[in-house]
CSV table of C-alpha atoms and ligand atoms in Angstrom, one decimal:
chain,number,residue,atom,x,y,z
E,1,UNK,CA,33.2,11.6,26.1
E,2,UNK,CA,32.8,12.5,22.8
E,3,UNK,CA,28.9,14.3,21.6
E,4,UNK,CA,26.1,12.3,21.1
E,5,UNK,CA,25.2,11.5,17.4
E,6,UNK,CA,22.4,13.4,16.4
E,7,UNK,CA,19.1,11.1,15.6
E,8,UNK,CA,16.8,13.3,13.4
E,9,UNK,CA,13.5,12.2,13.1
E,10,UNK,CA,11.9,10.0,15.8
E,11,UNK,CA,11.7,6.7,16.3
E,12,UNK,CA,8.6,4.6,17.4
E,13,UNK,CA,10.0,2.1,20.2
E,14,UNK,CA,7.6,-1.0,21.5
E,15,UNK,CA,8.5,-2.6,24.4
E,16,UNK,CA,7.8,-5.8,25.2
E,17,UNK,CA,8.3,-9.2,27.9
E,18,UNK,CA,9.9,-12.0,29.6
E,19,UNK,CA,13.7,-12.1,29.2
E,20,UNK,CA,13.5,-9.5,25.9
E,21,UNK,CA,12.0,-7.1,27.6
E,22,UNK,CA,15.3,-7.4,30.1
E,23,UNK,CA,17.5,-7.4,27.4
E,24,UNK,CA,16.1,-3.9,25.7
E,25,UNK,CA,16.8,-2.4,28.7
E,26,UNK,CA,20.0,-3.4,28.6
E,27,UNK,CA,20.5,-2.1,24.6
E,28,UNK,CA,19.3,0.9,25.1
E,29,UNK,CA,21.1,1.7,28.5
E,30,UNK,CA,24.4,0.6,27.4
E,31,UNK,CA,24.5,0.4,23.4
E,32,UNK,CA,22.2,3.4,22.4
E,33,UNK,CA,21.7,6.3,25.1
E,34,UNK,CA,25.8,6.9,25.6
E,35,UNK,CA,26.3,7.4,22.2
E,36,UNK,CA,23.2,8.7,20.3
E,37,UNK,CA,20.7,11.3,21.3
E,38,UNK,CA,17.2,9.9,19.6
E,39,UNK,CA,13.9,11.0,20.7
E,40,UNK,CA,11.5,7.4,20.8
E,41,UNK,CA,7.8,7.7,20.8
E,42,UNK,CA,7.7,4.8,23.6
E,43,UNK,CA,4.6,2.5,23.7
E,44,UNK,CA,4.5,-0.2,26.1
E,45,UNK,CA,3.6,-3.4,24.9
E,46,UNK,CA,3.9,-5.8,28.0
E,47,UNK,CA,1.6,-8.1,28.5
E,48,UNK,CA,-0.2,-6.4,31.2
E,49,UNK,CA,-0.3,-3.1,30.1
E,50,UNK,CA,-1.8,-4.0,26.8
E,51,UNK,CA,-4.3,-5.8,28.7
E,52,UNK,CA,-4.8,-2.7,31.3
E,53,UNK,CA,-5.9,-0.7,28.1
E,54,UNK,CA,-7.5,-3.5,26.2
E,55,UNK,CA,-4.8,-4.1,23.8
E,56,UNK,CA,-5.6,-0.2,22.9
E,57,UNK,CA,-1.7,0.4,23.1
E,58,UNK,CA,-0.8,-2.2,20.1
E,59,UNK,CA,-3.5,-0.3,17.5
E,60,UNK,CA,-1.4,3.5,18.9
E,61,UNK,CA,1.9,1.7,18.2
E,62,UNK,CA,1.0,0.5,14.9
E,63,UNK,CA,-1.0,4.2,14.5
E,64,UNK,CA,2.6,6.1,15.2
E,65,UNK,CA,4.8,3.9,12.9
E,66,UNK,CA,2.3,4.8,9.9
E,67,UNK,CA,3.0,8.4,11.2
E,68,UNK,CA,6.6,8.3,12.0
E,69,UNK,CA,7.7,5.7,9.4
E,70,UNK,CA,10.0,3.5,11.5
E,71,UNK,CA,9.4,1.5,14.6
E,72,UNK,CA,11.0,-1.1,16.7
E,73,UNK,CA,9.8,-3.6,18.4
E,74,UNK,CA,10.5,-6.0,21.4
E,75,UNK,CA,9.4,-9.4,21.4
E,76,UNK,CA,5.7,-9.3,23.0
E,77,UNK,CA,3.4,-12.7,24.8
E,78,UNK,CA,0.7,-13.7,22.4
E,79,UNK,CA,-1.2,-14.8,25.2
E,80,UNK,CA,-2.4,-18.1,24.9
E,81,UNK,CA,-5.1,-20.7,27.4
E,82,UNK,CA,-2.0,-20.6,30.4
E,83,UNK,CA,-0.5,-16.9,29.7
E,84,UNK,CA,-4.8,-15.7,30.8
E,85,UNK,CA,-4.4,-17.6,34.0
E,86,UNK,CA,-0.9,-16.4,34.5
E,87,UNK,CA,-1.4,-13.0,33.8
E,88,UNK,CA,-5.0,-12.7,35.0
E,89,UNK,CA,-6.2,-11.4,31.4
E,90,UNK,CA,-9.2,-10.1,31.0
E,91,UNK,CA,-9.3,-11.6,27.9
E,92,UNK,CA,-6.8,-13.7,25.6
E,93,UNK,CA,-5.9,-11.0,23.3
E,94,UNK,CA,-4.7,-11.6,19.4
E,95,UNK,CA,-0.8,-11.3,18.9
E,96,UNK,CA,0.2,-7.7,18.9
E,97,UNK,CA,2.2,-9.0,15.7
E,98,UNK,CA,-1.0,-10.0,13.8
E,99,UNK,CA,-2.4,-6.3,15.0
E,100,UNK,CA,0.3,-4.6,13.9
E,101,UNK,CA,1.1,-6.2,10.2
E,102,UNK,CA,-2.7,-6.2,9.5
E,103,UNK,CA,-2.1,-2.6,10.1
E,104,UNK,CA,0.4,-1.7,8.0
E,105,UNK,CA,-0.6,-4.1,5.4
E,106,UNK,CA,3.0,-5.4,5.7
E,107,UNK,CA,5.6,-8.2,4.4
E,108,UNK,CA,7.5,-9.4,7.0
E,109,UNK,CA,11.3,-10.3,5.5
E,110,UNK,CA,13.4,-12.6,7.8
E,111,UNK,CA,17.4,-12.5,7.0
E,112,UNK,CA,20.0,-14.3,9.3
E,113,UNK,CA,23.0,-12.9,10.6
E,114,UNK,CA,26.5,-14.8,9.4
E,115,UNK,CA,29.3,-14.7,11.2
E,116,UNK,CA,32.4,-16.7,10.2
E,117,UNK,CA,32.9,-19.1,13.5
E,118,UNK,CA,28.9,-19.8,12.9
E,119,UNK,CA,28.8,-22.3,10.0
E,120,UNK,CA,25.3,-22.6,9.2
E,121,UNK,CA,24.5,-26.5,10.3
E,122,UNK,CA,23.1,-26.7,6.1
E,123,UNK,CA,26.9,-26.6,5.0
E,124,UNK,CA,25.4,-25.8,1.5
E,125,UNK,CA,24.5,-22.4,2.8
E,126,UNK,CA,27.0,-19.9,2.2
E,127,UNK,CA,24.8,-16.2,1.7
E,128,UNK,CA,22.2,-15.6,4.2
E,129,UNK,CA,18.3,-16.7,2.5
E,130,UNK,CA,15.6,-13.9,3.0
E,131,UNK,CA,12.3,-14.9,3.7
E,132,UNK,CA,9.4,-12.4,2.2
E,133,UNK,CA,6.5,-13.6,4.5
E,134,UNK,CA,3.1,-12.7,3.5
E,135,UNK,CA,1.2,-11.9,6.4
E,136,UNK,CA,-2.0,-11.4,5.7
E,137,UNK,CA,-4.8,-13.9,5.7
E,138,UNK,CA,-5.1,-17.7,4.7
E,139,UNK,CA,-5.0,-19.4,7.9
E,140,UNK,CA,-4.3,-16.1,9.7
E,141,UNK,CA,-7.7,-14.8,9.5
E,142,UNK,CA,-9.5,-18.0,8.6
E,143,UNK,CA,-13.1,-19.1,10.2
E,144,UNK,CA,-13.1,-22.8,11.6
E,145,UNK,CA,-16.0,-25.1,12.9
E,146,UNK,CA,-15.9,-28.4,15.1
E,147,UNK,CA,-18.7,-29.9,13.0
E,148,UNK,CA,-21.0,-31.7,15.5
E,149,UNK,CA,-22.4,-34.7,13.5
E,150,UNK,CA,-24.1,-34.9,9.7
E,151,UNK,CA,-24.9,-32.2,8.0
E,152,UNK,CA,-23.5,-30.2,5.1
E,153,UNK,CA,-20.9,-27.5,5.0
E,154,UNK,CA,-21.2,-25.1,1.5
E,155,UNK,CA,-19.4,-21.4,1.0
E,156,UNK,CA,-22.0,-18.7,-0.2
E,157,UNK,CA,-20.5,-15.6,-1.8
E,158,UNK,CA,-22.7,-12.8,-1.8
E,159,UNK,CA,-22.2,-10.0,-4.2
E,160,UNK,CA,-22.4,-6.5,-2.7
E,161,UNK,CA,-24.1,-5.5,-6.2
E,162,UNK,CA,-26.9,-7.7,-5.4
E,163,UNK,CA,-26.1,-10.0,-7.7
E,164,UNK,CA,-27.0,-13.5,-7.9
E,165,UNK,CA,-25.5,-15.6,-4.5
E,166,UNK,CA,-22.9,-18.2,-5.3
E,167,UNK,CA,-22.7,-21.8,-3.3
E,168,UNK,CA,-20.6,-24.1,-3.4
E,169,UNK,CA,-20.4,-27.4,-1.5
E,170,UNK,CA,-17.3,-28.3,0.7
E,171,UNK,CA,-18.8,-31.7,2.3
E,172,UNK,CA,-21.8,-33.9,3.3
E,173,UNK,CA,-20.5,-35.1,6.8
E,174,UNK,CA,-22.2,-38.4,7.9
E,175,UNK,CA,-20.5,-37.6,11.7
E,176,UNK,CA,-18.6,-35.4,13.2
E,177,UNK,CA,-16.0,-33.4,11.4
E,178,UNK,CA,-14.0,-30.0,11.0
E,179,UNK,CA,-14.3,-27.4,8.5
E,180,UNK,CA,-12.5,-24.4,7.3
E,181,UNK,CA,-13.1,-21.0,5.1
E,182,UNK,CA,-10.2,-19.2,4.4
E,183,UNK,CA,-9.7,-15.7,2.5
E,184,UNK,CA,-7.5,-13.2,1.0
E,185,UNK,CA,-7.6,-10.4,-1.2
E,186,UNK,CA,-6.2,-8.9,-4.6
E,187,UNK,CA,-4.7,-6.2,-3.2
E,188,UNK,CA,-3.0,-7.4,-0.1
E,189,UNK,CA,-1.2,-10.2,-2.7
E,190,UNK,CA,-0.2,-8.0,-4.9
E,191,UNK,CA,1.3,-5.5,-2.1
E,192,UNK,CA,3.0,-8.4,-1.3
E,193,UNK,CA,4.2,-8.8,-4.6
E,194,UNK,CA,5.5,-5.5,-4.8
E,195,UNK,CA,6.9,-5.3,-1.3
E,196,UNK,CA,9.1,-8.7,-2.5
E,197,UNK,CA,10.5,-6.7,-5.2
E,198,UNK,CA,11.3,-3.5,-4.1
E,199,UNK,CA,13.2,-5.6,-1.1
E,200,UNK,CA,14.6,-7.7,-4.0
E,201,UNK,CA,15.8,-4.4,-6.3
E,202,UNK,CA,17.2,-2.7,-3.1
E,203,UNK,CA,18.9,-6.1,-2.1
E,204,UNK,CA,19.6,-6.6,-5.7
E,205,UNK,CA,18.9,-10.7,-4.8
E,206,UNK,CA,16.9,-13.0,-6.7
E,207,UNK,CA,13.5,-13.7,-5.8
E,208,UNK,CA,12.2,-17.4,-5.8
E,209,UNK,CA,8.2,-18.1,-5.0
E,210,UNK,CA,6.2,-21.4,-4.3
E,211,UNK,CA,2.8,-22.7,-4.0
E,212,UNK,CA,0.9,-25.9,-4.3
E,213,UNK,CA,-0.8,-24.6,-7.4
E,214,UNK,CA,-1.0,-28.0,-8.5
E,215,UNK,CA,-3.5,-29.1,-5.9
E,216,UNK,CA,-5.4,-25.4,-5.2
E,217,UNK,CA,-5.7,-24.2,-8.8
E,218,UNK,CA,-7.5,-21.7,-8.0
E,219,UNK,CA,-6.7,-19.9,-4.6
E,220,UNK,CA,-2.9,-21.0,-4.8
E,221,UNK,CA,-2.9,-20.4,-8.4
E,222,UNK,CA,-4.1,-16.6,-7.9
E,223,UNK,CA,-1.1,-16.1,-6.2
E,224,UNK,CA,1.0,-17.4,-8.6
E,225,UNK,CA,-0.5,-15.2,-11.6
E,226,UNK,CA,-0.9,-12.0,-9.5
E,227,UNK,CA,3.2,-12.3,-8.0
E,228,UNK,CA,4.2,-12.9,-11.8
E,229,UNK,CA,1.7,-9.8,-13.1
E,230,UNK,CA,3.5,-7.9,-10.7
E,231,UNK,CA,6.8,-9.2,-11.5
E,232,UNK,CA,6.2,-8.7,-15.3
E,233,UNK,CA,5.5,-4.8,-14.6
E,234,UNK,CA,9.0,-4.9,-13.6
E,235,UNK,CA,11.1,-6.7,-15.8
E,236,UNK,CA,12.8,-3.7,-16.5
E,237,UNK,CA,14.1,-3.0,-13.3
E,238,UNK,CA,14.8,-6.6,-12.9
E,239,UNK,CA,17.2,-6.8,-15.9
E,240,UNK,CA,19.0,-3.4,-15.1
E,241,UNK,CA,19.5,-4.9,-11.3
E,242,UNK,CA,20.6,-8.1,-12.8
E,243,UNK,CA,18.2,-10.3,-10.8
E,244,UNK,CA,15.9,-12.8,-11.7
E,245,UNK,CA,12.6,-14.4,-11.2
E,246,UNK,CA,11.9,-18.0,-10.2
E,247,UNK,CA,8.5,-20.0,-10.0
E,248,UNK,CA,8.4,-22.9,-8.5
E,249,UNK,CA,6.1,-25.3,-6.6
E,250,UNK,CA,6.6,-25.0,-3.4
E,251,UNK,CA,7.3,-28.7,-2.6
E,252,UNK,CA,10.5,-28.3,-5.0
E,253,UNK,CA,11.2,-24.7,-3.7
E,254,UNK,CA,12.0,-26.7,-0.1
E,255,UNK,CA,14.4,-29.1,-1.6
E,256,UNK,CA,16.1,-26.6,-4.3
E,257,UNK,CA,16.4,-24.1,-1.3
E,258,UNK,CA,18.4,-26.7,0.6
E,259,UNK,CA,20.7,-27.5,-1.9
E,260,UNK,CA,21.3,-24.1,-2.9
E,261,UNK,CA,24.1,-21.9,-1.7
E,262,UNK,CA,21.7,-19.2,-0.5
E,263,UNK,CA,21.8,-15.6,-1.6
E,264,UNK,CA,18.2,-14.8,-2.7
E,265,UNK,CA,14.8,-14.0,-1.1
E,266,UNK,CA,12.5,-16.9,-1.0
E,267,UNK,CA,8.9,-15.4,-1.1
E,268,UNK,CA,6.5,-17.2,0.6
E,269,UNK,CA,2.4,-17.9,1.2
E,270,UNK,CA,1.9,-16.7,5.0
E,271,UNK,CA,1.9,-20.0,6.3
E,272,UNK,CA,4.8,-21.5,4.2
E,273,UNK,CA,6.8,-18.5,5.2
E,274,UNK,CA,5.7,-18.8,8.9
E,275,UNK,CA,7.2,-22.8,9.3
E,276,UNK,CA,9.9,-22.3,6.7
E,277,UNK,CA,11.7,-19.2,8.5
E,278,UNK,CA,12.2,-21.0,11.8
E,279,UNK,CA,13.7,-23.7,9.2
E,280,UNK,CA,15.7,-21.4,8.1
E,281,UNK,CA,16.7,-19.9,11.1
E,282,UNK,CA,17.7,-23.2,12.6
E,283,UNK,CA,19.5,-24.0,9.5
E,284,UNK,CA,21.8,-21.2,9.5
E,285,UNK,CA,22.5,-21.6,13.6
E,286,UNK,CA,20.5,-19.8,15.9
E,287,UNK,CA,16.9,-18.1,16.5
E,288,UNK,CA,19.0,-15.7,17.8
E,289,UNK,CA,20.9,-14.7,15.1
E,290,UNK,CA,17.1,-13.8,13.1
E,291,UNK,CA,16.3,-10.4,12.0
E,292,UNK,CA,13.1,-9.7,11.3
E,293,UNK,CA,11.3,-6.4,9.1
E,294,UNK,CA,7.9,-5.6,8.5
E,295,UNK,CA,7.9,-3.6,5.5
E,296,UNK,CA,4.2,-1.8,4.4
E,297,UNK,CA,3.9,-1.0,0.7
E,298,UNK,CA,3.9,2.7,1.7
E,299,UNK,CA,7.5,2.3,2.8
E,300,UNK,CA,7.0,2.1,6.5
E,301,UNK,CA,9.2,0.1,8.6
E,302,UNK,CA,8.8,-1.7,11.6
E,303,UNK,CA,12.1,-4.1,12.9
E,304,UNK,CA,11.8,-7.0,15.2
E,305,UNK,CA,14.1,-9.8,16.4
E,306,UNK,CA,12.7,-13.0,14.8
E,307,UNK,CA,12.8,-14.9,18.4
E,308,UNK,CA,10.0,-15.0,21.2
E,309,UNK,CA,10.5,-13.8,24.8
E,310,UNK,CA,12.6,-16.7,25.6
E,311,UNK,CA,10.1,-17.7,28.4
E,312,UNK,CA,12.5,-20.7,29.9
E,313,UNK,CA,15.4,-18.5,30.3
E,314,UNK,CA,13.1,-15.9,31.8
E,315,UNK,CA,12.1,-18.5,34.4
E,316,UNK,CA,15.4,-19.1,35.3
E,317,UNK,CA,15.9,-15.8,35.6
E,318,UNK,CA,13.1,-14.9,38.2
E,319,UNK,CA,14.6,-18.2,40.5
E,320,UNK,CA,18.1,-15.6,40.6
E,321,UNK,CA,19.7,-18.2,38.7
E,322,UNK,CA,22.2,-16.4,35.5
E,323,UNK,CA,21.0,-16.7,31.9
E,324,UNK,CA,22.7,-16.3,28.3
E,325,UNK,CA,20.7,-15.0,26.3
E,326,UNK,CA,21.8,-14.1,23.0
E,327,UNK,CA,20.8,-10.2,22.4
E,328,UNK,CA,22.0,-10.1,18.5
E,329,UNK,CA,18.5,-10.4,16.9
E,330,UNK,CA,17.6,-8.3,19.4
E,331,UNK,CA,20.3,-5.2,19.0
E,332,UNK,CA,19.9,-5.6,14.9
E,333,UNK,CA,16.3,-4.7,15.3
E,334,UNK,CA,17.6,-1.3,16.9
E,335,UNK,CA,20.3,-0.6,14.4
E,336,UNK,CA,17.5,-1.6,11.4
E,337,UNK,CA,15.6,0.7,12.5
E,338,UNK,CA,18.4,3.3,13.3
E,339,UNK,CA,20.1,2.4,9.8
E,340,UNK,CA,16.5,3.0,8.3
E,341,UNK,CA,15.8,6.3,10.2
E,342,UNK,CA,19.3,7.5,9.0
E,343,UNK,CA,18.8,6.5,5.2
E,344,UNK,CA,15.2,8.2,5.2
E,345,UNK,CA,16.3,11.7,7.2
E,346,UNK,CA,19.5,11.7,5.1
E,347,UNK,CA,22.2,11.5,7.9
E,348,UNK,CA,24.5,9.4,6.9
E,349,UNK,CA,26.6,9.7,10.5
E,350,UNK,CA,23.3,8.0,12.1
E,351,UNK,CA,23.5,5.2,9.4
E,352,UNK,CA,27.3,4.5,10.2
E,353,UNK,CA,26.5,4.4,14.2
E,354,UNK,CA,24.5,1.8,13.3
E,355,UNK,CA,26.3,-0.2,10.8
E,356,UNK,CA,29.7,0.1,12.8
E,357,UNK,CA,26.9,-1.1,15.9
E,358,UNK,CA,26.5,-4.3,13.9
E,359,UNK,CA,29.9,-4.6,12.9
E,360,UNK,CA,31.3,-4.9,16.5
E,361,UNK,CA,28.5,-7.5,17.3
E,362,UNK,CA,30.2,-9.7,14.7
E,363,UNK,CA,34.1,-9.3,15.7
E,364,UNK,CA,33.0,-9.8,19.1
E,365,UNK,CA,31.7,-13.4,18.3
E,366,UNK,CA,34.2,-13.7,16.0
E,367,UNK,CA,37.0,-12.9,18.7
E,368,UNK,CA,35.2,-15.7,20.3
E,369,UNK,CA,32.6,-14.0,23.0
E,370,UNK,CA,28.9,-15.4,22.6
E,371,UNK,CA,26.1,-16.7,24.1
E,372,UNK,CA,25.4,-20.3,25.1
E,373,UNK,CA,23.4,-21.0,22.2
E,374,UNK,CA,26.1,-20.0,19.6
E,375,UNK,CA,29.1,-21.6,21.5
E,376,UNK,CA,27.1,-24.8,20.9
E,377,UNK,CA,27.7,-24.4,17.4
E,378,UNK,CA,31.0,-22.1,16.8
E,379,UNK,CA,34.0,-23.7,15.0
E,380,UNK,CA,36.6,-23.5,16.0
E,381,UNK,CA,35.1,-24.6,19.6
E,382,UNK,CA,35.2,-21.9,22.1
E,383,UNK,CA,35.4,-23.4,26.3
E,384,UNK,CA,32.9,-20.5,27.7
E,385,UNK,CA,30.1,-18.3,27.1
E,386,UNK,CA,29.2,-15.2,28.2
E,387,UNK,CA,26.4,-14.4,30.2
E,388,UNK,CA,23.4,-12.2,28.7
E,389,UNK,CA,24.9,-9.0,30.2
E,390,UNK,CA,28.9,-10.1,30.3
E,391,UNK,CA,28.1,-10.5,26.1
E,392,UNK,CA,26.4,-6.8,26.3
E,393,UNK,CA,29.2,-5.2,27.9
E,394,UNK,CA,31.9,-6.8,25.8
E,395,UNK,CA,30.4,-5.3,22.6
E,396,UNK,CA,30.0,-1.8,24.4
E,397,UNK,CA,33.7,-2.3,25.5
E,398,UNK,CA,34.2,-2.5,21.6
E,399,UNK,CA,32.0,-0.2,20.5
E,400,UNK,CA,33.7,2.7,22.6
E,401,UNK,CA,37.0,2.0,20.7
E,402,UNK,CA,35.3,1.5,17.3
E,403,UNK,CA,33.4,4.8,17.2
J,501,LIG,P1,11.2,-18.3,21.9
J,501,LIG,O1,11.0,-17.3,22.9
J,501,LIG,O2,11.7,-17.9,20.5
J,501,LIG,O3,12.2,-19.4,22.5
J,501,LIG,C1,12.2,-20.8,22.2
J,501,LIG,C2,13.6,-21.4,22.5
J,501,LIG,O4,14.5,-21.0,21.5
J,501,LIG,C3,14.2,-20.9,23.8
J,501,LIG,O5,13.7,-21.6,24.9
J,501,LIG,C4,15.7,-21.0,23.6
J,501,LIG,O6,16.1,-22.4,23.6
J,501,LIG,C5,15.8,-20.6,22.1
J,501,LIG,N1,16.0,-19.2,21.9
J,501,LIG,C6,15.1,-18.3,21.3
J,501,LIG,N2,15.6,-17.1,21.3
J,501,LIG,C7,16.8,-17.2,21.9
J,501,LIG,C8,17.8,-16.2,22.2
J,501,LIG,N3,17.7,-14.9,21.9
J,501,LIG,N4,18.9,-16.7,22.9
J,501,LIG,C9,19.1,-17.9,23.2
J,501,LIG,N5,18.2,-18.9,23.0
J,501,LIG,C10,17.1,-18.5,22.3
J,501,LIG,O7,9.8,-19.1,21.6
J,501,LIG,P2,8.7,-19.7,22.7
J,501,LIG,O8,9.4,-20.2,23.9
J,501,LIG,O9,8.0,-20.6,21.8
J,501,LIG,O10,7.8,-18.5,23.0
J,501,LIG,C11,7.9,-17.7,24.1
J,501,LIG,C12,6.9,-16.5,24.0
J,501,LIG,O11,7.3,-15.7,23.0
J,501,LIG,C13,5.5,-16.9,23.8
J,501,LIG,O12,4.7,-16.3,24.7
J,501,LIG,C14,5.2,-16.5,22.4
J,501,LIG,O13,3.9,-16.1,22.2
J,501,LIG,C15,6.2,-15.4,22.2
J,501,LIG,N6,6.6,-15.1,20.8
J,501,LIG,C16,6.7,-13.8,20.4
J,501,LIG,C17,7.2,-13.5,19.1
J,501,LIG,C18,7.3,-12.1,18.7
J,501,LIG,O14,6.9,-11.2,19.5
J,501,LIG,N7,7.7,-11.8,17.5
J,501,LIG,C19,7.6,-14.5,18.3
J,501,LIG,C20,7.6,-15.9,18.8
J,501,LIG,C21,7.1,-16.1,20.0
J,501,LIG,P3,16.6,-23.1,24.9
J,501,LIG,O15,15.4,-23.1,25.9
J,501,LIG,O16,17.0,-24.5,24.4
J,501,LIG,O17,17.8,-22.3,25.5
J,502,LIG,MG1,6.8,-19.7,13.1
């Protein structure tokens, strides 16, 4: 057996539940620990452990990627009304996601895999479409009230400076109705501005951005002018990578994006970009073929697969029945973040462990071994799939020879 590749620096691992939490195992016993020596800061973020140290685990995670620079990350429960009964929680804690972007102050970017014997089911699509999510605020962190019966909702801004109070009136109910305030801030849209384009430069892809600016003048419109400001500080750089720009509302964004070949990042308002990757996603095949990178404005880097915890298989799992879980979001997390790790400490052997990593996934499929969920698509038509761990093995198979 040849030596282990040498990882420099460490890397900040989170663990996580239900079926993924089976399949990391299975990554790092079979892909990772024969052939690299890395040393992970290990934070587990199961659902019961974060609730054993009242979600305490998810702020050190987030704490040790700030200081370490790269993390990767398991797919974790966002407990919900059923997950507190079925987990006993003593509360029903916020998504370690939310936590940990709010954190870092991040832009998530979502990018599909594309393998040749995947056709993407939009047969326009030919280049894989990014999606720069921002994830902070709007909806995200919004206040909300069941309003009992008549009355009048207004928003009051109150200067710090003690200047005069502003009010403005959202509605006279004459029964019962809902309301809403939502918020964000200058400088989390225009780190998201910035993280768009640095992934954009790097990618050297064209950047497209939406919003309903026609209908919210003011809040949507914000965004528009801040994302261009930021975007005219950079022209330079734009025209040396020879990528451009695009404004559009968001409404005409969706259908352009369909009818487009694909190839650019697609920057979106934290709830477009929340709805629109899983349209993505399922556009180009499978969930499980999502990658997923939380990128701060600092430069640190957390990687995630874009997929839950894949509850039903999990179930099925439990009863001793097998499962086929596709691991590919899953195992480009890890070589993200390895790549990542690699490219910051300057060792470019760690970088090619990782790319030639991602490079066997692909001839694998491509040689016609995949999961259930991608032999549904393939063409040509393959007559079996491989079970979660048979599809594991096969690439480690590979990767022995490839290395
Ligand atoms: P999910 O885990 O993404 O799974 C939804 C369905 O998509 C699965 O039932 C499966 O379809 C298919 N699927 C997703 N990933 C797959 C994979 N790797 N291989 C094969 N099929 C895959 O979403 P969910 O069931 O809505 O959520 C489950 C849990 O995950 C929830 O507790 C949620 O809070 C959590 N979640 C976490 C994250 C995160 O940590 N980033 C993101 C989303 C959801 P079939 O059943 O048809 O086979
Ligand atoms: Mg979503």
């Amino acid at each position: 057996m040849a030596e282990l590749i040498k990882v420099k620096n460490p890397i900040v691992e989170m663990d996580g539940d239900e079926m993924t939490r089976i399949i990391w195992q299975m990554i790092k016993e079979k892909l990772l620990f024969p052939f690299i020596d890395i040393d992970l800061k290990y934070y587990d973020l199961g659902m019961k452990h974060r609730d054993d140290t009242d979600d305490k685990v998810t702020v050190d995670a987030a704490n040790a990627i700030t200081e370490y620079g790269v993390g990767v990350k398991c797919a974790t429960i966002t407990p919900n009304a059923d997950r507190v009964k079925e987990y006993s929680l003593k509360k029903m804690w916020v998504s370690p996601n939310a936590t940990i972007r709010s954190i870092l102050d991040g832009t998530v970017f979502r990018k599909p895999i594309i393998m040749k014997n995947i056709p993407p089911g939009v047969t326009a699509w030919k280049k894989p479409i990014t999606i720069g999510r921002h994830a902070y605020g709007d909806i995200y962190k919004c206040v909300e009230y069941v309003v009992p019966g008549a009355g009048t909702a207004e928003i009051v801004f109150t200067p710090a400076d003690g200047g005069e109070k502003k009010s403005l009136l959202i509605h006279r109910y004459e029964g019962p109705g809902v309301v809403m305030g939502m918020h964000n801030t200058e400088k989390s849209i225009r780190s998201f501005a910035k993280a768009c384009i640095n992934y954009a430069l790097s990618e050297k892809i064209d950047i497209w951005f939406g919003t309903k600016d026609t209908i919210s003048k003011l809040y949507h419109g914000f965004f528009r002018d801040v994302f261009a400001d930021e975007v005219s500080k950079a022209k330079a750089q734009f025209e040396k990578a020879g990528i451009s720009y695009r404004y559009l509302l968001i409404d005409d964004a969706v259908a352009q994006i369909v009818k487009s070949p694909g190839g650019m990042m697609w920057a979106c308002m934290n709830y477009d970009g929340d709805v629109m990757s899983d349209m993505v996603a399922t556009g180009f095949g499978s969930l499980g073929l999502m990658t997923s990178v939380l990128v701060s404005p600092d430069g640190k880097f957390e990687y995630e697969a874009a997929h839950g915890t894949v509850t039903r298989h999990y179930y099925e799992h439990l009863k001793g029945n097998t499962t086929s879980t596709n691991s590919i979001a899953s195992i480009f997390a890890w070589t993200g973040a390895i790549a990542k790790r690699g490219e910051l400490d300057n060792t470019p052997a760690v970088v090619k462990f990782a790319r030639t990593l991602e490079q066997t996934i692909v001839d694998t499929v491509e040689s016609g071994i995949m999961t259930k969920d991608l032999m549904l698509i393939a063409s040509p038509a393959v007559s079996k799939y491989a079970q979660t761990g048979e599809f594991i093995d096969a690439v480690a198979e590979r990767l022995k020879k490839a290395l």
